[in-house]
PDB file of C-alpha atoms in Angstrom:
ATOM      1  CA  UNK Y   1      12.068  -9.185  22.384  1.00  0.00           C
ATOM      2  CA  UNK Y   2      12.583 -10.520  18.875  1.00  0.00           C
ATOM      3  CA  UNK Y   3      10.548 -13.398  17.528  1.00  0.00           C
ATOM      4  CA  UNK Y   4      10.898 -14.819  14.054  1.00  0.00           C
ATOM      5  CA  UNK Y   5       7.625 -14.036  12.308  1.00  0.00           C
ATOM      6  CA  UNK Y   6       7.539 -16.934   9.840  1.00  0.00           C
ATOM      7  CA  UNK Y   7       8.919 -19.960  11.654  1.00  0.00           C
ATOM      8  CA  UNK Y   8       9.065 -18.828  15.295  1.00  0.00           C
ATOM      9  CA  UNK Y   9      11.969 -21.187  15.933  1.00  0.00           C
ATOM     10  CA  UNK Y  10      13.811 -19.005  18.414  1.00  0.00           C
ATOM     11  CA  UNK Y  11      13.259 -15.782  20.336  1.00  0.00           C
ATOM     12  CA  UNK Y  12      15.708 -13.502  22.090  1.00  0.00           C
ATOM     13  CA  UNK Y  13      15.213 -10.925  24.811  1.00  0.00           C
ATOM     14  CA  UNK Y  14      18.091  -8.579  25.582  1.00  0.00           C
ATOM     15  CA  UNK Y  15      18.915  -6.269  28.457  1.00  0.00           C
ATOM     16  CA  UNK Y  16      21.159  -5.767  31.463  1.00  0.00           C
ATOM     17  CA  UNK Y  17      22.312  -9.364  31.934  1.00  0.00           C
ATOM     18  CA  UNK Y  18      22.874 -10.646  28.406  1.00  0.00           C
ATOM     19  CA  UNK Y  19      20.474 -11.998  25.844  1.00  0.00           C
ATOM     20  CA  UNK Y  20      18.298 -15.014  26.646  1.00  0.00           C
ATOM     21  CA  UNK Y  21      17.451 -17.273  23.693  1.00  0.00           C
ATOM     22  CA  UNK Y  22      14.639 -19.825  23.772  1.00  0.00           C
ATOM     23  CA  UNK Y  23      12.468 -21.831  21.430  1.00  0.00           C
ATOM     24  CA  UNK Y  24       9.406 -19.709  20.750  1.00  0.00           C
ATOM     25  CA  UNK Y  25       6.984 -22.623  20.331  1.00  0.00           C
ATOM     26  CA  UNK Y  26       7.894 -24.533  23.487  1.00  0.00           C
ATOM     27  CA  UNK Y  27       9.483 -21.886  25.722  1.00  0.00           C
ATOM     28  CA  UNK Y  28      12.510 -24.152  26.132  1.00  0.00           C
ATOM     29  CA  UNK Y  29      15.559 -22.065  27.109  1.00  0.00           C
ATOM     30  CA  UNK Y  30      18.517 -22.576  24.752  1.00  0.00           C
ATOM     31  CA  UNK Y  31      21.308 -20.244  25.781  1.00  0.00           C
ATOM     32  CA  UNK Y  32      22.375 -16.950  27.327  1.00  0.00           C
ATOM     33  CA  UNK Y  33      24.459 -14.803  25.027  1.00  0.00           C
ATOM     34  CA  UNK Y  34      26.940 -12.359  26.562  1.00  0.00           C
ATOM     35  CA  UNK Y  35      26.111 -13.136  30.196  1.00  0.00           C
ATOM     36  CA  UNK Y  36      26.887 -10.194  32.470  1.00  0.00           C
ATOM     37  CA  UNK Y  37      26.977  -7.726  29.562  1.00  0.00           C
ATOM     38  CA  UNK Y  38      24.434  -4.972  28.981  1.00  0.00           C
ATOM     39  CA  UNK Y  39      23.061  -5.898  25.533  1.00  0.00           C
ATOM     40  CA  UNK Y  40      21.773  -2.851  23.617  1.00  0.00           C
ATOM     41  CA  UNK Y  41      20.592  -4.624  20.436  1.00  0.00           C
ATOM     42  CA  UNK Y  42      20.041  -8.124  19.095  1.00  0.00           C
ATOM     43  CA  UNK Y  43      19.157  -9.703  15.749  1.00  0.00           C
ATOM     44  CA  UNK Y  44      18.273 -13.257  14.718  1.00  0.00           C
ATOM     45  CA  UNK Y  45      19.040 -15.037  11.458  1.00  0.00           C
ATOM     46  CA  UNK Y  46      16.135 -16.285   9.365  1.00  0.00           C
ATOM     47  CA  UNK Y  47      16.467 -19.830  10.708  1.00  0.00           C
ATOM     48  CA  UNK Y  48      17.104 -18.706  14.293  1.00  0.00           C
ATOM     49  CA  UNK Y  49      20.454 -20.497  14.512  1.00  0.00           C
ATOM     50  CA  UNK Y  50      22.586 -17.327  14.608  1.00  0.00           C
ATOM     51  CA  UNK Y  51      22.187 -14.204  16.709  1.00  0.00           C
ATOM     52  CA  UNK Y  52      24.097 -10.960  16.698  1.00  0.00           C
ATOM     53  CA  UNK Y  53      24.359  -8.797  19.817  1.00  0.00           C
ATOM     54  CA  UNK Y  54      25.706  -5.339  20.512  1.00  0.00           C
ATOM     55  CA  UNK Y  55      26.923  -4.099  23.866  1.00  0.00           C
ATOM     56  CA  UNK Y  56      28.737  -0.986  25.081  1.00  0.00           C
ATOM     57  CA  UNK Y  57      31.028   0.577  24.018  1.00  0.00           C
ATOM     58  CA  UNK Y  58      30.420  -0.865  20.516  1.00  0.00           C
ATOM     59  CA  UNK Y  59      31.208  -4.569  20.904  1.00  0.00           C
ATOM     60  CA  UNK Y  60      29.382  -6.710  18.349  1.00  0.00           C
ATOM     61  CA  UNK Y  61      29.285 -10.480  18.598  1.00  0.00           C
ATOM     62  CA  UNK Y  62      27.873 -13.295  16.445  1.00  0.00           C
ATOM     63  CA  UNK Y  63      26.594 -16.372  18.301  1.00  0.00           C
ATOM     64  CA  UNK Y  64      25.396 -19.918  17.719  1.00  0.00           C
ATOM     65  CA  UNK Y  65      22.005 -19.791  19.474  1.00  0.00           C
ATOM     66  CA  UNK Y  66      21.813 -23.544  20.115  1.00  0.00           C
ATOM     67  CA  UNK Y  67      25.075 -23.700  22.064  1.00  0.00           C
ATOM     68  CA  UNK Y  68      25.669 -20.074  23.100  1.00  0.00           C
ATOM     69  CA  UNK Y  69      29.123 -20.229  21.483  1.00  0.00           C
ATOM     70  CA  UNK Y  70      30.629 -16.964  20.274  1.00  0.00           C
ATOM     71  CA  UNK Y  71      31.566 -17.307  16.591  1.00  0.00           C
ATOM     72  CA  UNK Y  72      32.928 -13.838  15.750  1.00  0.00           C
ATOM     73  CA  UNK Y  73      33.389 -10.421  17.280  1.00  0.00           C
ATOM     74  CA  UNK Y  74      34.303  -6.900  16.230  1.00  0.00           C
ATOM     75  CA  UNK Y  75      34.062  -3.366  17.511  1.00  0.00           C
ATOM     76  CA  UNK Y  76      32.049  -0.486  16.064  1.00  0.00           C
ATOM     77  CA  UNK Y  77      33.054   3.160  16.541  1.00  0.00           C
ATOM     78  CA  UNK Y  78      30.541   3.787  19.297  1.00  0.00           C
ATOM     79  CA  UNK Y  79      27.385   2.278  20.779  1.00  0.00           C
ATOM     80  CA  UNK Y  80      25.185   0.248  18.413  1.00  0.00           C
ATOM     81  CA  UNK Y  81      21.420   0.288  18.986  1.00  0.00           C
ATOM     82  CA  UNK Y  82      20.140  -1.502  15.873  1.00  0.00           C
ATOM     83  CA  UNK Y  83      21.313  -4.736  14.182  1.00  0.00           C
ATOM     84  CA  UNK Y  84      20.091  -6.869  11.270  1.00  0.00           C
ATOM     85  CA  UNK Y  85      21.321 -10.135   9.724  1.00  0.00           C
ATOM     86  CA  UNK Y  86      20.847 -10.670   5.992  1.00  0.00           C
ATOM     87  CA  UNK Y  87      18.531 -13.642   5.317  1.00  0.00           C
ATOM     88  CA  UNK Y  88      21.385 -15.761   3.878  1.00  0.00           C
ATOM     89  CA  UNK Y  89      23.498 -14.939   6.958  1.00  0.00           C
ATOM     90  CA  UNK Y  90      26.236 -13.491   4.735  1.00  0.00           C
ATOM     91  CA  UNK Y  91      26.090  -9.914   6.022  1.00  0.00           C
ATOM     92  CA  UNK Y  92      25.544  -8.065   9.284  1.00  0.00           C
ATOM     93  CA  UNK Y  93      24.247  -4.469   9.413  1.00  0.00           C
ATOM     94  CA  UNK Y  94      24.731  -2.274  12.467  1.00  0.00           C
ATOM     95  CA  UNK Y  95      23.705   1.323  13.146  1.00  0.00           C
ATOM     96  CA  UNK Y  96      25.717   3.490  15.526  1.00  0.00           C
ATOM     97  CA  UNK Y  97      24.389   6.311  17.677  1.00  0.00           C
ATOM     98  CA  UNK Y  98      26.003   8.759  15.228  1.00  0.00           C
ATOM     99  CA  UNK Y  99      23.736   7.662  12.344  1.00  0.00           C
ATOM    100  CA  UNK Y 100      26.396   5.591  10.617  1.00  0.00           C
ATOM    101  CA  UNK Y 101      25.470   2.181   9.152  1.00  0.00           C
ATOM    102  CA  UNK Y 102      28.208  -0.462   8.983  1.00  0.00           C
ATOM    103  CA  UNK Y 103      27.930  -3.579   6.787  1.00  0.00           C
ATOM    104  CA  UNK Y 104      30.200  -6.556   7.477  1.00  0.00           C
ATOM    105  CA  UNK Y 105      30.653  -9.486   5.110  1.00  0.00           C
ATOM    106  CA  UNK Y 106      30.570 -12.432   7.506  1.00  0.00           C
ATOM    107  CA  UNK Y 107      32.296 -14.745   4.998  1.00  0.00           C
ATOM    108  CA  UNK Y 108      35.210 -12.407   4.290  1.00  0.00           C
ATOM    109  CA  UNK Y 109      35.535 -10.920   7.794  1.00  0.00           C
ATOM    110  CA  UNK Y 110      36.878  -7.759   6.157  1.00  0.00           C
ATOM    111  CA  UNK Y 111      36.521  -4.188   7.491  1.00  0.00           C
ATOM    112  CA  UNK Y 112      32.958  -2.909   7.160  1.00  0.00           C
ATOM    113  CA  UNK Y 113      31.494  -0.822   4.384  1.00  0.00           C
ATOM    114  CA  UNK Y 114      30.158   2.405   5.897  1.00  0.00           C
ATOM    115  CA  UNK Y 115      27.584   4.979   4.945  1.00  0.00           C
ATOM    116  CA  UNK Y 116      25.909   7.917   6.715  1.00  0.00           C
ATOM    117  CA  UNK Y 117      22.144   8.165   7.160  1.00  0.00           C
ATOM    118  CA  UNK Y 118      21.779  11.744   8.276  1.00  0.00           C
ATOM    119  CA  UNK Y 119      19.828  10.797  11.399  1.00  0.00           C
ATOM    120  CA  UNK Y 120      19.328   8.459  14.334  1.00  0.00           C
ATOM    121  CA  UNK Y 121      18.575   4.972  12.947  1.00  0.00           C
ATOM    122  CA  UNK Y 122      15.553   3.214  14.488  1.00  0.00           C
ATOM    123  CA  UNK Y 123      15.158   0.218  12.122  1.00  0.00           C
ATOM    124  CA  UNK Y 124      17.324  -1.829   9.755  1.00  0.00           C
ATOM    125  CA  UNK Y 125      15.518  -4.433   7.642  1.00  0.00           C
ATOM    126  CA  UNK Y 126      16.855  -6.581   4.772  1.00  0.00           C
ATOM    127  CA  UNK Y 127      14.659  -7.565   1.821  1.00  0.00           C
ATOM    128  CA  UNK Y 128      13.909 -11.319   1.639  1.00  0.00           C
ATOM    129  CA  UNK Y 129      16.665 -11.784  -0.971  1.00  0.00           C
ATOM    130  CA  UNK Y 130      19.121  -9.565   0.894  1.00  0.00           C
ATOM    131  CA  UNK Y 131      19.630  -7.329  -2.150  1.00  0.00           C
ATOM    132  CA  UNK Y 132      18.233  -4.247  -0.416  1.00  0.00           C
ATOM    133  CA  UNK Y 133      18.189  -2.749   3.060  1.00  0.00           C
ATOM    134  CA  UNK Y 134      15.665  -0.312   4.499  1.00  0.00           C
ATOM    135  CA  UNK Y 135      17.273   2.136   6.904  1.00  0.00           C
ATOM    136  CA  UNK Y 136      14.627   3.997   8.889  1.00  0.00           C
ATOM    137  CA  UNK Y 137      15.668   7.104  10.812  1.00  0.00           C
ATOM    138  CA  UNK Y 138      13.420   9.295  12.921  1.00  0.00           C
ATOM    139  CA  UNK Y 139      12.666  11.393   9.821  1.00  0.00           C
ATOM    140  CA  UNK Y 140      13.400   9.279   6.712  1.00  0.00           C
ATOM    141  CA  UNK Y 141      13.289   5.785   5.287  1.00  0.00           C
ATOM    142  CA  UNK Y 142      16.106   5.067   2.857  1.00  0.00           C
ATOM    143  CA  UNK Y 143      15.974   2.099   0.473  1.00  0.00           C
ATOM    144  CA  UNK Y 144      19.611   1.040  -0.029  1.00  0.00           C
ATOM    145  CA  UNK Y 145      20.681  -1.116  -2.976  1.00  0.00           C
ATOM    146  CA  UNK Y 146      23.415  -3.469  -1.756  1.00  0.00           C
ATOM    147  CA  UNK Y 147      24.746  -4.657  -5.144  1.00  0.00           C
ATOM    148  CA  UNK Y 148      28.330  -3.398  -5.155  1.00  0.00           C
ATOM    149  CA  UNK Y 149      28.791  -0.177  -3.200  1.00  0.00           C
ATOM    150  CA  UNK Y 150      25.686   0.585  -1.103  1.00  0.00           C
ATOM    151  CA  UNK Y 151      23.613   3.186  -2.953  1.00  0.00           C
ATOM    152  CA  UNK Y 152      20.438   4.914  -1.812  1.00  0.00           C
ATOM    153  CA  UNK Y 153      17.832   3.894  -4.395  1.00  0.00           C
ATOM    154  CA  UNK Y 154      15.108   6.051  -2.894  1.00  0.00           C
ATOM    155  CA  UNK Y 155      14.034   7.923   0.233  1.00  0.00           C
ATOM    156  CA  UNK Y 156      10.677   8.672   1.820  1.00  0.00           C
ATOM    157  CA  UNK Y 157       9.986  11.405   4.382  1.00  0.00           C
ATOM    158  CA  UNK Y 158       8.607   9.511   7.387  1.00  0.00           C
ATOM    159  CA  UNK Y 159       8.320  12.197  10.086  1.00  0.00           C
ATOM    160  CA  UNK Y 160       5.409  11.202  12.306  1.00  0.00           C
ATOM    161  CA  UNK Y 161       4.102   8.473   9.989  1.00  0.00           C
ATOM    162  CA  UNK Y 162       5.340   5.271  11.569  1.00  0.00           C
ATOM    163  CA  UNK Y 163       6.590   3.644  14.696  1.00  0.00           C
ATOM    164  CA  UNK Y 164      10.047   2.028  14.625  1.00  0.00           C
ATOM    165  CA  UNK Y 165       9.804  -1.168  12.594  1.00  0.00           C
ATOM    166  CA  UNK Y 166       6.702   0.028  10.751  1.00  0.00           C
ATOM    167  CA  UNK Y 167       8.183  -0.826   7.353  1.00  0.00           C
ATOM    168  CA  UNK Y 168       7.809  -4.164   5.566  1.00  0.00           C
ATOM    169  CA  UNK Y 169       8.975  -5.519   2.238  1.00  0.00           C
ATOM    170  CA  UNK Y 170       6.085  -6.495  -0.034  1.00  0.00           C
ATOM    171  CA  UNK Y 171       8.229  -8.135  -2.732  1.00  0.00           C
ATOM    172  CA  UNK Y 172      11.133 -10.571  -2.497  1.00  0.00           C
ATOM    173  CA  UNK Y 173      13.413  -8.392  -4.632  1.00  0.00           C
ATOM    174  CA  UNK Y 174      12.890  -5.396  -2.344  1.00  0.00           C
ATOM    175  CA  UNK Y 175      11.274  -3.233  -5.017  1.00  0.00           C
ATOM    176  CA  UNK Y 176       8.105  -2.574  -2.951  1.00  0.00           C
ATOM    177  CA  UNK Y 177       7.723  -1.717   0.720  1.00  0.00           C
ATOM    178  CA  UNK Y 178       4.669  -0.936   2.802  1.00  0.00           C
ATOM    179  CA  UNK Y 179       4.473   1.638   5.574  1.00  0.00           C
ATOM    180  CA  UNK Y 180       2.495   1.277   8.798  1.00  0.00           C
ATOM    181  CA  UNK Y 181       0.933   4.699   9.263  1.00  0.00           C
ATOM    182  CA  UNK Y 182       0.332   5.897  12.821  1.00  0.00           C
ATOM    183  CA  UNK Y 183      -2.333   8.589  12.536  1.00  0.00           C
ATOM    184  CA  UNK Y 184      -2.755   9.128  16.266  1.00  0.00           C
ATOM    185  CA  UNK Y 185      -5.771   8.792  18.580  1.00  0.00           C
ATOM    186  CA  UNK Y 186      -7.738  11.698  17.088  1.00  0.00           C
ATOM    187  CA  UNK Y 187      -7.652  10.531  13.451  1.00  0.00           C
ATOM    188  CA  UNK Y 188     -10.215   8.137  12.028  1.00  0.00           C
TER     189      UNK Y 188
END
């Protein structure tokens, strides 16, 4: 389940029968996205009005969450397990099972920019300004600068340090991130 941390306008739960969207504060159901499809990943825009979903064998769709209307669709080269929408809703990031990250400009609807991560991606997270993207694999966290051609600005060995999603931007420009460290039950 995804819930918007700041405004909690909408939430989405995905699974075997589509993605259910509802207002987080009231529990009011809004729409079902991709009914009858097995949804592997979902992402919400910052205002909760757009959602992206991924289903097998690599179908990606963009939705209006209020109406459940499909706005755009494309196909990735294989199953997608992780999605993220840039805060300004201008870009969609998707990670395939092969460790490839694809970036679509939603305004231009052009073919995606692609880059390899070297591992299975567990988290994609945009900085608040959308200038940077953290790509967390099972071993590494890569900070990717999105100005022009995506460029890895830095990497951090993460093996065993965090759970998926354990990274957070500490600055709007994406220059600082924090890491949730999972030390295990025996460490104090």
